[in-house]
mmCIF file of C-alpha atoms in Angstrom:
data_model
loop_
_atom_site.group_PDB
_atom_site.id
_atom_site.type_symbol
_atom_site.label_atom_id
_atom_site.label_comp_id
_atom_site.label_asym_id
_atom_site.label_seq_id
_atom_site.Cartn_x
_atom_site.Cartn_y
_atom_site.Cartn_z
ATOM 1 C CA UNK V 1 62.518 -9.490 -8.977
ATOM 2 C CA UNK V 2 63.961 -6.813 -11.153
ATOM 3 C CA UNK V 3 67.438 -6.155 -11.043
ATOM 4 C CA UNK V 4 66.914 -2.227 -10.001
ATOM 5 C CA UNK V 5 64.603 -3.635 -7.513
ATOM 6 C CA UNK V 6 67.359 -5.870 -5.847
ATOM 7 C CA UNK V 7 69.817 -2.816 -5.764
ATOM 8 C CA UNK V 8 67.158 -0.457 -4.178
ATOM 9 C CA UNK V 9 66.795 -3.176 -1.413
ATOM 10 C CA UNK V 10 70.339 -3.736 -0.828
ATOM 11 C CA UNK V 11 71.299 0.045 -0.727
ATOM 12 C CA UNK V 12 67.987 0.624 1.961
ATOM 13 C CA UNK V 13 69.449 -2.245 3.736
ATOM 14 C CA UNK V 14 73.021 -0.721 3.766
ATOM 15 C CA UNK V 15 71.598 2.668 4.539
ATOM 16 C CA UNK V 16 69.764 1.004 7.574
ATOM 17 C CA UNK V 17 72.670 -0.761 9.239
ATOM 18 C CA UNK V 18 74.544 2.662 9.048
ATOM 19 C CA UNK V 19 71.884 4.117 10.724
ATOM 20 C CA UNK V 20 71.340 1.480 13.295
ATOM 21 C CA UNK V 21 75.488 1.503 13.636
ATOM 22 C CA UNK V 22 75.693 5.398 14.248
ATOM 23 C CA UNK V 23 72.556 5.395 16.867
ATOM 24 C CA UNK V 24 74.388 3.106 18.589
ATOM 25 C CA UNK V 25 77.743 5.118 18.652
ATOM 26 C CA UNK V 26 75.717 7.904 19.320
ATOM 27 C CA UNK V 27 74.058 7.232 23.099
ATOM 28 C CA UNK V 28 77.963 5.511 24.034
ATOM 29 C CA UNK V 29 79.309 7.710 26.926
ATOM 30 C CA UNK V 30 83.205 7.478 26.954
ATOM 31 C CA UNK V 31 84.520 4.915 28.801
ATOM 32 C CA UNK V 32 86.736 7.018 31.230
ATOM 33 C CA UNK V 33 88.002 5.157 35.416
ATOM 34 C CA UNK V 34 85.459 6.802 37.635
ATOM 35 C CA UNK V 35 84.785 9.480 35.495
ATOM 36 C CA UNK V 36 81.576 11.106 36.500
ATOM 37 C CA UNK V 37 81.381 9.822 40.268
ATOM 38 C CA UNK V 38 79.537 11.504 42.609
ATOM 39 C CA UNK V 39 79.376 11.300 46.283
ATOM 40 C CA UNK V 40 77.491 13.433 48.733
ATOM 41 C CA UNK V 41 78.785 14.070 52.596
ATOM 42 C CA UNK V 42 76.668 15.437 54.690
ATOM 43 C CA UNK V 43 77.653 17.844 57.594
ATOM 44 C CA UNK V 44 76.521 17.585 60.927
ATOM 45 C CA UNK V 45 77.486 20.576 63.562
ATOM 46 C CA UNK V 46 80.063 19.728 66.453
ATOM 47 C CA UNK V 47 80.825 21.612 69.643
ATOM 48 C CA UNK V 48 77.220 23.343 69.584
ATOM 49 C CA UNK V 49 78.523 25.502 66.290
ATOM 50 C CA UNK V 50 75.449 25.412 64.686
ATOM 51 C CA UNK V 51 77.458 24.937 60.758
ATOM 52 C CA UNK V 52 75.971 22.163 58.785
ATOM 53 C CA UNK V 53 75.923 21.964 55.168
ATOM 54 C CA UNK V 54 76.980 19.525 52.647
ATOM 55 C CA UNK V 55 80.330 18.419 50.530
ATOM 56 C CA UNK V 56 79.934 17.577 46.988
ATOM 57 C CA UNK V 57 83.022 15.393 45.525
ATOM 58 C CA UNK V 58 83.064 14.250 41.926
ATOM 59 C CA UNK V 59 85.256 13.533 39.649
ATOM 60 C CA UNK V 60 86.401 15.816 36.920
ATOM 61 C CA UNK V 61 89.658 14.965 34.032
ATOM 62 C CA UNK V 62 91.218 12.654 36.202
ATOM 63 C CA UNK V 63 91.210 14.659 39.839
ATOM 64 C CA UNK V 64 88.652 14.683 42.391
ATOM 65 C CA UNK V 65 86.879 18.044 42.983
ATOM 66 C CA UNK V 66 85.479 18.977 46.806
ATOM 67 C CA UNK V 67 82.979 22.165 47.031
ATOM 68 C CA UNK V 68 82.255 22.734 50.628
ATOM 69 C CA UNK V 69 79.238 24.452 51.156
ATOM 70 C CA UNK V 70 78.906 25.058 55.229
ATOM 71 C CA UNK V 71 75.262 26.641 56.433
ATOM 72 C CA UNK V 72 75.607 28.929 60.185
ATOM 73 C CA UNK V 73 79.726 29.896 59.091
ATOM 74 C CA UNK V 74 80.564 32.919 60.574
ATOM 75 C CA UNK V 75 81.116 35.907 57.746
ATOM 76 C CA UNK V 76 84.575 36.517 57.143
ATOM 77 C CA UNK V 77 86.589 33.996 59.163
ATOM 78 C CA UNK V 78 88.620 31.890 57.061
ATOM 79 C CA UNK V 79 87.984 28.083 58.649
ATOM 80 C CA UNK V 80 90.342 25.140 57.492
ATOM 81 C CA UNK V 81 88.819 22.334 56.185
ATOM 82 C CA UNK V 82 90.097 18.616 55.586
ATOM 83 C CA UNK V 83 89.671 15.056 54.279
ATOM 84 C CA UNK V 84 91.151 13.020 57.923
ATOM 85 C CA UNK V 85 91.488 9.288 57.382
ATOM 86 C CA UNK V 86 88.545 7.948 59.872
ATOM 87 C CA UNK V 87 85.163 8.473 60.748
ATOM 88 C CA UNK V 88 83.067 11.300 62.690
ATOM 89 C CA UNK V 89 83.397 13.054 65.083
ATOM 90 C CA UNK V 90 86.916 12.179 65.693
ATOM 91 C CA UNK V 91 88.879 11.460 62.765
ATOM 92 C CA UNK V 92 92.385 10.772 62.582
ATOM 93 C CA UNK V 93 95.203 12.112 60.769
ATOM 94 C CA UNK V 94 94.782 14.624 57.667
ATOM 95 C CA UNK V 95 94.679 12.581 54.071
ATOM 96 C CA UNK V 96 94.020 15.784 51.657
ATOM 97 C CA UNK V 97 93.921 19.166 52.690
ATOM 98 C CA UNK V 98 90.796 21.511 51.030
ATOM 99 C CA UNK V 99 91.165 25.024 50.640
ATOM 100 C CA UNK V 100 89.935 26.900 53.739
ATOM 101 C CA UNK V 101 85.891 27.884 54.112
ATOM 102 C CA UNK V 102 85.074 31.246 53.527
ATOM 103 C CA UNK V 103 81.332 32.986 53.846
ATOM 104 C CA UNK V 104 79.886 29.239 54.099
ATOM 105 C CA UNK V 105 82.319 28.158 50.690
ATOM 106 C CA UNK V 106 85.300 26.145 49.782
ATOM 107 C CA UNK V 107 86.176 24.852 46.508
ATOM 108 C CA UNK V 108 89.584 22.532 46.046
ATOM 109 C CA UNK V 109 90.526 20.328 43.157
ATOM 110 C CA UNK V 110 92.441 17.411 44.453
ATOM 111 C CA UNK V 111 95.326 15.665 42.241
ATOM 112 C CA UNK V 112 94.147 12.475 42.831
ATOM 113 C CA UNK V 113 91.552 10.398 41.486
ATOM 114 C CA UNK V 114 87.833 8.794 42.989
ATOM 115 C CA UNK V 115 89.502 5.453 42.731
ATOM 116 C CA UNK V 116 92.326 6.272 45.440
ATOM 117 C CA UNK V 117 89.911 8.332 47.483
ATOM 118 C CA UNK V 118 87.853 5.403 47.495
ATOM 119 C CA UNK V 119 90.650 2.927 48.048
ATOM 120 C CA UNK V 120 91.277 4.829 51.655
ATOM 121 C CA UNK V 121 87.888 5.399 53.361
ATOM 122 C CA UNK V 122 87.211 5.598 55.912
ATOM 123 C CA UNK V 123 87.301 9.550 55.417
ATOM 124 C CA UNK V 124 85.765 12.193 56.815
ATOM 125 C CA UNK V 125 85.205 15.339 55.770
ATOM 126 C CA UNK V 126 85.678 18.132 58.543
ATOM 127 C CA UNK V 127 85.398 21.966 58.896
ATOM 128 C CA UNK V 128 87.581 23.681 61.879
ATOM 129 C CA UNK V 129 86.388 26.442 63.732
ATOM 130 C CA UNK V 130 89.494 29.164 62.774
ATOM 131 C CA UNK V 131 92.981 29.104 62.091
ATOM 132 C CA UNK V 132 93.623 30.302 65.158
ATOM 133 C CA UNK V 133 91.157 27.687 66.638
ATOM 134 C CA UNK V 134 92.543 24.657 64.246
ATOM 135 C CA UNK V 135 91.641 21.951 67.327
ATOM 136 C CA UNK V 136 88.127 22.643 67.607
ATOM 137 C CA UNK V 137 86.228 21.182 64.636
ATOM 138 C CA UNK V 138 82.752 22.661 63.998
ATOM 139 C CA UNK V 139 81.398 20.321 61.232
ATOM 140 C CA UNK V 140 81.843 17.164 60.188
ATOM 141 C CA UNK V 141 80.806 14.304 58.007
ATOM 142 C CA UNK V 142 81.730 10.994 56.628
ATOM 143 C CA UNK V 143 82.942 9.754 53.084
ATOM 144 C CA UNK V 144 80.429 6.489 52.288
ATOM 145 C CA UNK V 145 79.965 5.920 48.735
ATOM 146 C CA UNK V 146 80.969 6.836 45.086
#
């Protein structure tokens, strides 16, 4: 073997492990706690309301993100809404309070992360029927898995 044929093969070979190096770097996520979590609660109506709908909680920079999205809410009326320590349909006290539900939507961001959320279920998630009305609760669902 030539000695321009023994540097052609060592400089494909180098080329190939930095190839092979990069593709690997390249499909890593970043390794971030919890980052990217996603759990789905489900809704169901209390006290004959007829509101169901879903909560979406995820992770996003380090804080946990609720969107609220409540199906049969009545237009207008601003209802608060809750993550209670417990399960449905009675849960107990109030853990983190979510921006009130308005037209069927809430969005809150949370300053706290999956992990503690996680680290205190039982939750529930839970709609009430007005502010004037905070006692009855119209929706509810529990927090199961991240």
């Amino acid at each position: 073997m030539s000695k321009k044929t023994w540097w052609v093969i060592v400089v494909i070979v180098i080329v190939l492990i930095a190839i092979g190096v990069w593709s690997a770097k390249k499909g890593e996520a970043p390794v971030t706690s919890g980052e990217g979590r996603t759990a789905s609660v489900t809704f169901a109506a209390l006290n004959a309301s007829g509101e169901n709908g879903t909560a979406t909680i995820s992770e996003m920079d380090g804080k946990v993100k609720v969107i609220l999205n409540v199906q049969g809410a009545p237009a207008g009326v601003e209802q608060p809404a809750h993550i209670h320590k417990g399960a449905c349909p009675t849960p107990g006290d109030v853990v983190y309070p979510l921006n009130s539900v308005v037209n069927g939507v809430s969005e809150t961001v949370l300053d706290a992360t999956v992990d503690a959320l996680v680290g205190g279920l039982p939750l529930a998630v839970n709609v009430h029927k007005s502010q004037s009305e905070v006692n009855m609760y119209v929706a509810c669902g529990d927090v199961v898995a991240f």
